mmCIF file of C-alpha atoms in Angstrom:
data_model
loop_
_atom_site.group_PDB
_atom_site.id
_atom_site.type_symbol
_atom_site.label_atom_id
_atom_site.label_comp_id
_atom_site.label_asym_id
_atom_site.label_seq_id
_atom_site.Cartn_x
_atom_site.Cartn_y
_atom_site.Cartn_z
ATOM 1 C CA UNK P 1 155.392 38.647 115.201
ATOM 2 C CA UNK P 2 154.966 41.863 114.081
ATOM 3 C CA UNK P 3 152.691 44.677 115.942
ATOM 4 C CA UNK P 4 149.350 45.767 113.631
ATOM 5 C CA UNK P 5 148.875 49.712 114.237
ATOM 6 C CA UNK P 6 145.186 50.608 114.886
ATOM 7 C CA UNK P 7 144.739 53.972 114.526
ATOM 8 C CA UNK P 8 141.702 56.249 113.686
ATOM 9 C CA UNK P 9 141.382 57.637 110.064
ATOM 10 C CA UNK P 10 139.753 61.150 110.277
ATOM 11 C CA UNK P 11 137.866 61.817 106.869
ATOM 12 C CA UNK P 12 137.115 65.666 106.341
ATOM 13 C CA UNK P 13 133.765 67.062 105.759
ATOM 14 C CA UNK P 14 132.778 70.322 103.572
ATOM 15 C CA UNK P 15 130.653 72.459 105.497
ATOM 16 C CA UNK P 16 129.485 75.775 103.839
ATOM 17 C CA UNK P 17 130.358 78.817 104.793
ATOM 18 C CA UNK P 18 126.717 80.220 106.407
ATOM 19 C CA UNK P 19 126.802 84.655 106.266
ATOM 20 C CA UNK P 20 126.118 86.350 108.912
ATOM 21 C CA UNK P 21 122.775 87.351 109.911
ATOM 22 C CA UNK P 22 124.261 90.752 109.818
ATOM 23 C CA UNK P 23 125.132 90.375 105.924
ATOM 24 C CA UNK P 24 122.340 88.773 104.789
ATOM 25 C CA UNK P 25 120.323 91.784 105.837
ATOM 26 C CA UNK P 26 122.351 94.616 104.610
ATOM 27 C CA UNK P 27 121.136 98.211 105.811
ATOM 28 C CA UNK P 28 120.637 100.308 102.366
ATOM 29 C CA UNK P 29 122.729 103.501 102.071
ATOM 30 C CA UNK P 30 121.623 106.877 102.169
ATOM 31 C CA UNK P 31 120.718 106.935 98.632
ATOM 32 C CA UNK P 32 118.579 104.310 98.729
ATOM 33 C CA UNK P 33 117.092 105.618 102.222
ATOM 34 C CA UNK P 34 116.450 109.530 100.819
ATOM 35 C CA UNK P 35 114.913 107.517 97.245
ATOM 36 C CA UNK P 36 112.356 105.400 99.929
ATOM 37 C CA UNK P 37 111.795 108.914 101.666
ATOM 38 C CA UNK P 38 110.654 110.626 98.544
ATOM 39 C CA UNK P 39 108.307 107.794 97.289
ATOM 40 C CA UNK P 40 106.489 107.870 100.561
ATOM 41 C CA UNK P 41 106.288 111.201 100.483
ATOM 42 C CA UNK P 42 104.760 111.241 96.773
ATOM 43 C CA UNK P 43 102.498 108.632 97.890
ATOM 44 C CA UNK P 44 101.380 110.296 100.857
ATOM 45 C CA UNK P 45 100.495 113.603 99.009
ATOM 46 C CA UNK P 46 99.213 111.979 96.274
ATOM 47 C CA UNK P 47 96.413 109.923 98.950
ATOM 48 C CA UNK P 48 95.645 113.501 100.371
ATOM 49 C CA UNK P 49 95.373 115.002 97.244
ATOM 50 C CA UNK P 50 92.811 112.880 95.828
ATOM 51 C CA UNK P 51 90.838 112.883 99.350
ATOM 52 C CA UNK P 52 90.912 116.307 99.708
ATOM 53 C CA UNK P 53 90.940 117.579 96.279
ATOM 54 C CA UNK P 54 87.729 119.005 94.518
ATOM 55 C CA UNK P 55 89.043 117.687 91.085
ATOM 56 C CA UNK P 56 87.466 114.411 92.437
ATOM 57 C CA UNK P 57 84.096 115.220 93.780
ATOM 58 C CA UNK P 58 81.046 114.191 92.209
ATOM 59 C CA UNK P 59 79.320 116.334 89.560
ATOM 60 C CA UNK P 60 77.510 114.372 87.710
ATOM 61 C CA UNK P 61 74.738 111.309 88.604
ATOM 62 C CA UNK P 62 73.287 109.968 85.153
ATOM 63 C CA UNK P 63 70.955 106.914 85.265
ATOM 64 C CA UNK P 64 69.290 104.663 82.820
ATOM 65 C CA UNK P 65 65.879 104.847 81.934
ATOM 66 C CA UNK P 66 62.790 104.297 84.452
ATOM 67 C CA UNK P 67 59.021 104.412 84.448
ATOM 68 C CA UNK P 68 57.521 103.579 88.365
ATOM 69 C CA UNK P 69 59.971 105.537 89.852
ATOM 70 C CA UNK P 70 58.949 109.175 91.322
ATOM 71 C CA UNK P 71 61.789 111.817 89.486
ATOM 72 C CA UNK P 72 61.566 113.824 93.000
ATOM 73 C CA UNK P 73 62.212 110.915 94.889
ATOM 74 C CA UNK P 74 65.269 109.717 92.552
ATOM 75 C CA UNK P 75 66.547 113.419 92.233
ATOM 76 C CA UNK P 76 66.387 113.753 96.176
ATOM 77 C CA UNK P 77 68.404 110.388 96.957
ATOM 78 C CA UNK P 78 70.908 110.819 94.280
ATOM 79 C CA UNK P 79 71.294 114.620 94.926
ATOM 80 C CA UNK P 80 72.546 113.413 98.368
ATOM 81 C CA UNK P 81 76.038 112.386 96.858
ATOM 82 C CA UNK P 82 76.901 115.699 94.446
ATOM 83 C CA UNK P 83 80.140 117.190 96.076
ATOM 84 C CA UNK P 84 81.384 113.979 97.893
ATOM 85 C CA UNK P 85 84.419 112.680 97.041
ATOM 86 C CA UNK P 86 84.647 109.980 94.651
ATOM 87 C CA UNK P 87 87.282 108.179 96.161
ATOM 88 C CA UNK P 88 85.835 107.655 99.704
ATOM 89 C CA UNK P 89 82.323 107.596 98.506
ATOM 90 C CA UNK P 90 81.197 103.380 98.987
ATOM 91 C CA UNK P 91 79.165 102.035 96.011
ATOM 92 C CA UNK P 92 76.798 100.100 98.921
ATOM 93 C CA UNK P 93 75.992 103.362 100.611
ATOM 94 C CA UNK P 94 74.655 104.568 97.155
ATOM 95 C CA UNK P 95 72.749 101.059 96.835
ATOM 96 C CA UNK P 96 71.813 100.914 100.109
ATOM 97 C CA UNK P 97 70.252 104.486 99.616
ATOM 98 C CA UNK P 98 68.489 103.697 96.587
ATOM 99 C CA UNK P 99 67.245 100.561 98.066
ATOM 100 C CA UNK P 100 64.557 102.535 99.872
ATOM 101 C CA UNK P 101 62.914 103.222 96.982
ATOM 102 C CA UNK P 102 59.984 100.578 96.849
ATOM 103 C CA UNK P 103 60.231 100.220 92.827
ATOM 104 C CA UNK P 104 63.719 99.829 92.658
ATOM 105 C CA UNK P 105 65.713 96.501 92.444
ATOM 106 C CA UNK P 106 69.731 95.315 91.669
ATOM 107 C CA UNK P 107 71.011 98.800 91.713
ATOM 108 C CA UNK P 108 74.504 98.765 90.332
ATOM 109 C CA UNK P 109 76.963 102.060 91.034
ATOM 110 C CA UNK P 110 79.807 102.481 88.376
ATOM 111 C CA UNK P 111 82.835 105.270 89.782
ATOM 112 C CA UNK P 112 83.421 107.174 86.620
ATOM 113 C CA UNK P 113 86.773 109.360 86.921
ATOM 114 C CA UNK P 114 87.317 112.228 87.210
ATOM 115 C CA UNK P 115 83.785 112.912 88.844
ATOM 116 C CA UNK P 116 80.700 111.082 87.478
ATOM 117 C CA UNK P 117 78.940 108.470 89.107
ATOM 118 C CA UNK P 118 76.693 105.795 86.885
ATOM 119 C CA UNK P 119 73.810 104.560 88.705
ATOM 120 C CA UNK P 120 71.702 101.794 86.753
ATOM 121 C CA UNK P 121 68.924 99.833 88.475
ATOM 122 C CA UNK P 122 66.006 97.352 87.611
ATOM 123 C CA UNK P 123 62.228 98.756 88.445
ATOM 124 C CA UNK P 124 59.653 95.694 89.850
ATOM 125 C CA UNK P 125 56.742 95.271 86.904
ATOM 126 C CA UNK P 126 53.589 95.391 87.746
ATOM 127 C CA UNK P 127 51.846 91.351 87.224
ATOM 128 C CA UNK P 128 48.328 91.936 88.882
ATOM 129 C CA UNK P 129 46.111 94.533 90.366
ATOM 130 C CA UNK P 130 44.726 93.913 93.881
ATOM 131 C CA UNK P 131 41.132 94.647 94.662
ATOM 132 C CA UNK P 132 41.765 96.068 97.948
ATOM 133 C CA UNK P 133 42.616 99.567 97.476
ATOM 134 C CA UNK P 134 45.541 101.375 98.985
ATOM 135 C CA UNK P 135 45.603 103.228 102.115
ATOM 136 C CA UNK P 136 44.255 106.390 101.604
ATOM 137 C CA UNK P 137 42.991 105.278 98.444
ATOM 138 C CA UNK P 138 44.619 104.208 95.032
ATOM 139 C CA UNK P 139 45.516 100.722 93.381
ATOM 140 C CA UNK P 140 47.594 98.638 94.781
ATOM 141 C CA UNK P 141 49.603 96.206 92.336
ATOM 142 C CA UNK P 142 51.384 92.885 92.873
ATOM 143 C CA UNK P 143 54.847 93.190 91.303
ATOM 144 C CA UNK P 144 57.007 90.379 89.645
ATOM 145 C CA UNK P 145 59.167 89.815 92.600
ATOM 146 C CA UNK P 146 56.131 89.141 95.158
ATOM 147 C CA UNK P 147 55.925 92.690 97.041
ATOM 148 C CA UNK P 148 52.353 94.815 96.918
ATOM 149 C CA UNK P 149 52.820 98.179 96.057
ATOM 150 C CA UNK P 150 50.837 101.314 95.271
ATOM 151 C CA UNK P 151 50.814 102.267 91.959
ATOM 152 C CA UNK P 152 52.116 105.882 91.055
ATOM 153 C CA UNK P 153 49.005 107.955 90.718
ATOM 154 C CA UNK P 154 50.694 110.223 87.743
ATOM 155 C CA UNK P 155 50.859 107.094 85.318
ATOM 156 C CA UNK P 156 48.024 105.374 83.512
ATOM 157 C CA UNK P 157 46.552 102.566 85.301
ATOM 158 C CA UNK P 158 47.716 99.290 82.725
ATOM 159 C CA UNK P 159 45.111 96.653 81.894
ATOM 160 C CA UNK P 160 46.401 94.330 83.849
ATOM 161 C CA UNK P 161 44.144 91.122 85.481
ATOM 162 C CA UNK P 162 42.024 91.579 89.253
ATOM 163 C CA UNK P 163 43.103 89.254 91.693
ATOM 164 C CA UNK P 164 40.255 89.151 94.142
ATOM 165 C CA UNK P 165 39.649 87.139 97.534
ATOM 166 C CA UNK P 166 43.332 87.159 98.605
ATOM 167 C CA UNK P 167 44.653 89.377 101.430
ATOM 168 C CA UNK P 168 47.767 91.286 102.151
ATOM 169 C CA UNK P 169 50.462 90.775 105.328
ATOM 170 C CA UNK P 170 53.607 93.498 106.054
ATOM 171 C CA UNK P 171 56.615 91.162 106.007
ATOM 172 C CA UNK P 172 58.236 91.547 109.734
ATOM 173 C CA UNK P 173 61.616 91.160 107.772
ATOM 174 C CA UNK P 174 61.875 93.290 104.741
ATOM 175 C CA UNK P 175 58.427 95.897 106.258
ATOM 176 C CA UNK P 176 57.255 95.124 102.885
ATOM 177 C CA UNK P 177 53.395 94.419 102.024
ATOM 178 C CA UNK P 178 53.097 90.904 100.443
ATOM 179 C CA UNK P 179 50.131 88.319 99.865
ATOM 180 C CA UNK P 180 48.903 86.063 102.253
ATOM 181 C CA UNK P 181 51.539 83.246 102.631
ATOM 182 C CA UNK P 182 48.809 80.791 102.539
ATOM 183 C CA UNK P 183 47.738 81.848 98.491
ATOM 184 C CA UNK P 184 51.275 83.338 97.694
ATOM 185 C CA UNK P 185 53.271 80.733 95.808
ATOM 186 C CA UNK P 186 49.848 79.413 94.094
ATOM 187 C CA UNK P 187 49.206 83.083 93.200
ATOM 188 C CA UNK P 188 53.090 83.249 91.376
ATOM 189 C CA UNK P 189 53.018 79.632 89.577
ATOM 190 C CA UNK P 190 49.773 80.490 88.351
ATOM 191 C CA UNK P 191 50.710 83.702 86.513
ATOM 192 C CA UNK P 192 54.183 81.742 85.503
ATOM 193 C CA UNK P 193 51.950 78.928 84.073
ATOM 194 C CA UNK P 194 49.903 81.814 82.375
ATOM 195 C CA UNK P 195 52.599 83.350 80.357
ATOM 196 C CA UNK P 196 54.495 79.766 79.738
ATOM 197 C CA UNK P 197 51.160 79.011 77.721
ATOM 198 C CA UNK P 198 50.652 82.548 76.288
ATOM 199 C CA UNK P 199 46.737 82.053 77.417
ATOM 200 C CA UNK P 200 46.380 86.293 77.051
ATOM 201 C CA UNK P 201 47.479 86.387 73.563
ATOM 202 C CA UNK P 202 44.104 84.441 72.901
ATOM 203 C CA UNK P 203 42.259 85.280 75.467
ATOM 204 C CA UNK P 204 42.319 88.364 77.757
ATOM 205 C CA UNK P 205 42.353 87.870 81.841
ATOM 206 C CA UNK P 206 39.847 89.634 83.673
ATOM 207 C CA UNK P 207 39.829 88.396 87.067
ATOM 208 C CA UNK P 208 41.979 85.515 89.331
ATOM 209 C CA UNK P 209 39.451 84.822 91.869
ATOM 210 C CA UNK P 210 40.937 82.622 94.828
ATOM 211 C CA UNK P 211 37.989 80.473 95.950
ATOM 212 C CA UNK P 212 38.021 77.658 98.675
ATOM 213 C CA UNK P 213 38.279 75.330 95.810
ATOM 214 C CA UNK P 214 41.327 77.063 94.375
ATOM 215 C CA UNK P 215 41.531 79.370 91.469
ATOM 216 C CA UNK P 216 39.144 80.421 88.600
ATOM 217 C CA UNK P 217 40.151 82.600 85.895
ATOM 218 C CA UNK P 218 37.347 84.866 84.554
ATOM 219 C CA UNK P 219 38.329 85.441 80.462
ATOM 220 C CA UNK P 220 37.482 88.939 78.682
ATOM 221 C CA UNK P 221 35.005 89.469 75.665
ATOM 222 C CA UNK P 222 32.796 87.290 76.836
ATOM 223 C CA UNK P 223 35.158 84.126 76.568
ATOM 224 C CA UNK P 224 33.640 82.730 79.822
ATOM 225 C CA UNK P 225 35.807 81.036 82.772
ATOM 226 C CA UNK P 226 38.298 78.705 83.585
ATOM 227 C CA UNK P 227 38.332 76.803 86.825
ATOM 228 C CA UNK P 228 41.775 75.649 87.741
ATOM 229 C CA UNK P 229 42.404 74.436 91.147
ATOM 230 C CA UNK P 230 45.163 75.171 93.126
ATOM 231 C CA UNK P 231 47.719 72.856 91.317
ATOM 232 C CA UNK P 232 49.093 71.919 87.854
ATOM 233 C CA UNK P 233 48.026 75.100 86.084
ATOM 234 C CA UNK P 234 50.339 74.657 83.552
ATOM 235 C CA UNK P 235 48.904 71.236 81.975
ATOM 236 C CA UNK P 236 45.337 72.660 82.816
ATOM 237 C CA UNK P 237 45.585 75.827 80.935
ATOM 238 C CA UNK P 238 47.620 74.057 77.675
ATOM 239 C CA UNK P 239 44.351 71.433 77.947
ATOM 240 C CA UNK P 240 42.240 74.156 77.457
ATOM 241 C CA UNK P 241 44.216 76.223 74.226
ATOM 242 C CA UNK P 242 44.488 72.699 72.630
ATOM 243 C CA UNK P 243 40.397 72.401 72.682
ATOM 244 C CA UNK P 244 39.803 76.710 72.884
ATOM 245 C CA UNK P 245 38.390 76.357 69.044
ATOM 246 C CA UNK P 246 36.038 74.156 69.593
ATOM 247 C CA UNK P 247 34.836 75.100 72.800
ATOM 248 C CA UNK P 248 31.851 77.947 72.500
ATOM 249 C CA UNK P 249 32.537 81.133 74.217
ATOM 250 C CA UNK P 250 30.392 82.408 77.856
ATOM 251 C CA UNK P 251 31.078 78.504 79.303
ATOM 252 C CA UNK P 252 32.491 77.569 82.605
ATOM 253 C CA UNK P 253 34.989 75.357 81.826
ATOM 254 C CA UNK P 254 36.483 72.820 84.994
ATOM 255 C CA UNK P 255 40.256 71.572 84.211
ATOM 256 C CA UNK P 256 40.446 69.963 86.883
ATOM 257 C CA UNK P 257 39.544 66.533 86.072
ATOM 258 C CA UNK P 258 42.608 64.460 83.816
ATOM 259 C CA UNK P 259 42.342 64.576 79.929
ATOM 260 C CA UNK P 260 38.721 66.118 79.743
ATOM 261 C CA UNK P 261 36.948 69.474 80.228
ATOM 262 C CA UNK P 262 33.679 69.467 81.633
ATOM 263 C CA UNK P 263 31.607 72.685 80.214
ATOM 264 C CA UNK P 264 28.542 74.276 81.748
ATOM 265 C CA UNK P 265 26.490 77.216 81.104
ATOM 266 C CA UNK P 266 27.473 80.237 83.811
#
């Protein structure tokens, strides 16, 4: 009987070689290490020079065209920022500084090298006239984003329509004057239902007069009124331009009332 050998067969595995830590992060030599020196150092100077250097300060503040907007007032923010340098001088501190103008809206700052800055804005426009005057006298004029404002005394008053029998708040937020919350939004979909149906081009706005039974809109040359509501102005005022040739001018007209107009002698 012969003798079976058991033994154990050893099969060999290939393990890669793994570097060094030490070789895998190889220290440059010392002309690498001067070459790194010098860059920093032309970086560095380079950062001081334009902080410090006068070739960079601003010399130059050109803006677009405005109306509402006292010169002075422009010419005493802007004037602020001649000499500063263009590099360290933040487009929101130029915005922020023109924001305190009251007629000016989406100011955008452009950095024009070597030293001009580009300031362009949007002015409010003027939508209504308030009866109430200003403090210490003047007109006072709702503007298309909501805000009462004084109108510049040095400009011609535009013919623009009387709202009468609403009031004016101070926002506790922005410190601005604005309507009375209670009339405001009625107040800004009426005039958006006004231009939607072009009611001026044929027929001239004299006075919005907010009444307890909402809105009545007193026409020019004679052209009578229109008594509106406080809702749908929109569909009211196109009822009216559909029937406006055969309707006889000085009548108080009532849209209120679905698909009819009910006329009566003021």
């Amino acid at each position: 009987m012969s003798a079976r050998r058991e033994g154990v067969v050893e099969h060999a595995v290939y393990r890669p070689r793994q570097e060094s830590r030490r070789s895998l992060w190889r220290r440059p030599g010392w002309p690498g290490l001067i070459l790194l020196g010098l860059i920093l150092a032309l970086m560095a100077g380079g950062a001081v020079y334009g902080l410090r250097s006068e070739t960079f300060a601003v010399t130059r503040i050109s803006t677009g065209s405005y109306r509402f907007t006292a010169g002075q007032d422009l010419d005493r923010i802007l004037g602020s920022f001649l000499g500063r340098n263009l590099w360290t001088l933040s487009a929101t501190e130029v915005a922020d500084s023109l924001a305190t103008l009251a007629w000016i809206r989406d100011p955008r700052i452009e950095r024009q090298w070597p030293g001009d800055l580009v300031v362009e804005f949007r002015e409010c426009r003027p939508v209504l006239s308030l009866e109430e005057e200003a403090p210490g006298g003047g007109t006072r004029v709702l503007v298309d984003d909501g805000c009462v404002l004084p109108f510049p005394g040095h400009l011609p008053m535009p013919g623009l329509p009387v709202l009468v029998g609403v009031s004016c708040v101070r926002d506790s937020v922005s410190g601005r004057e604005k309507l009375d919350p209670a009339w405001a939004p009625q107040v800004m979909e009426l005039l958006t239902a006004l231009a939607q149906t072009g009611l001026e081009t044929v027929a001239p706005v004299d006075f919005l007069v907010a009444r307890e039974e909402g809105f009545a809109i007193l026409l020019r040359e004679g052209w009578g009124s229109l008594q509106v509501g406080r809702e749908d102005f929109a569909a009211r005022l196109d009822r009216y331009m559909a029937a406006r040739e055969n309707l006889e001018p000085g009548l108080r007209m009532d849209l209120r009332f679905r698909e009819r107009i009910v006329c009566s002698r003021n």
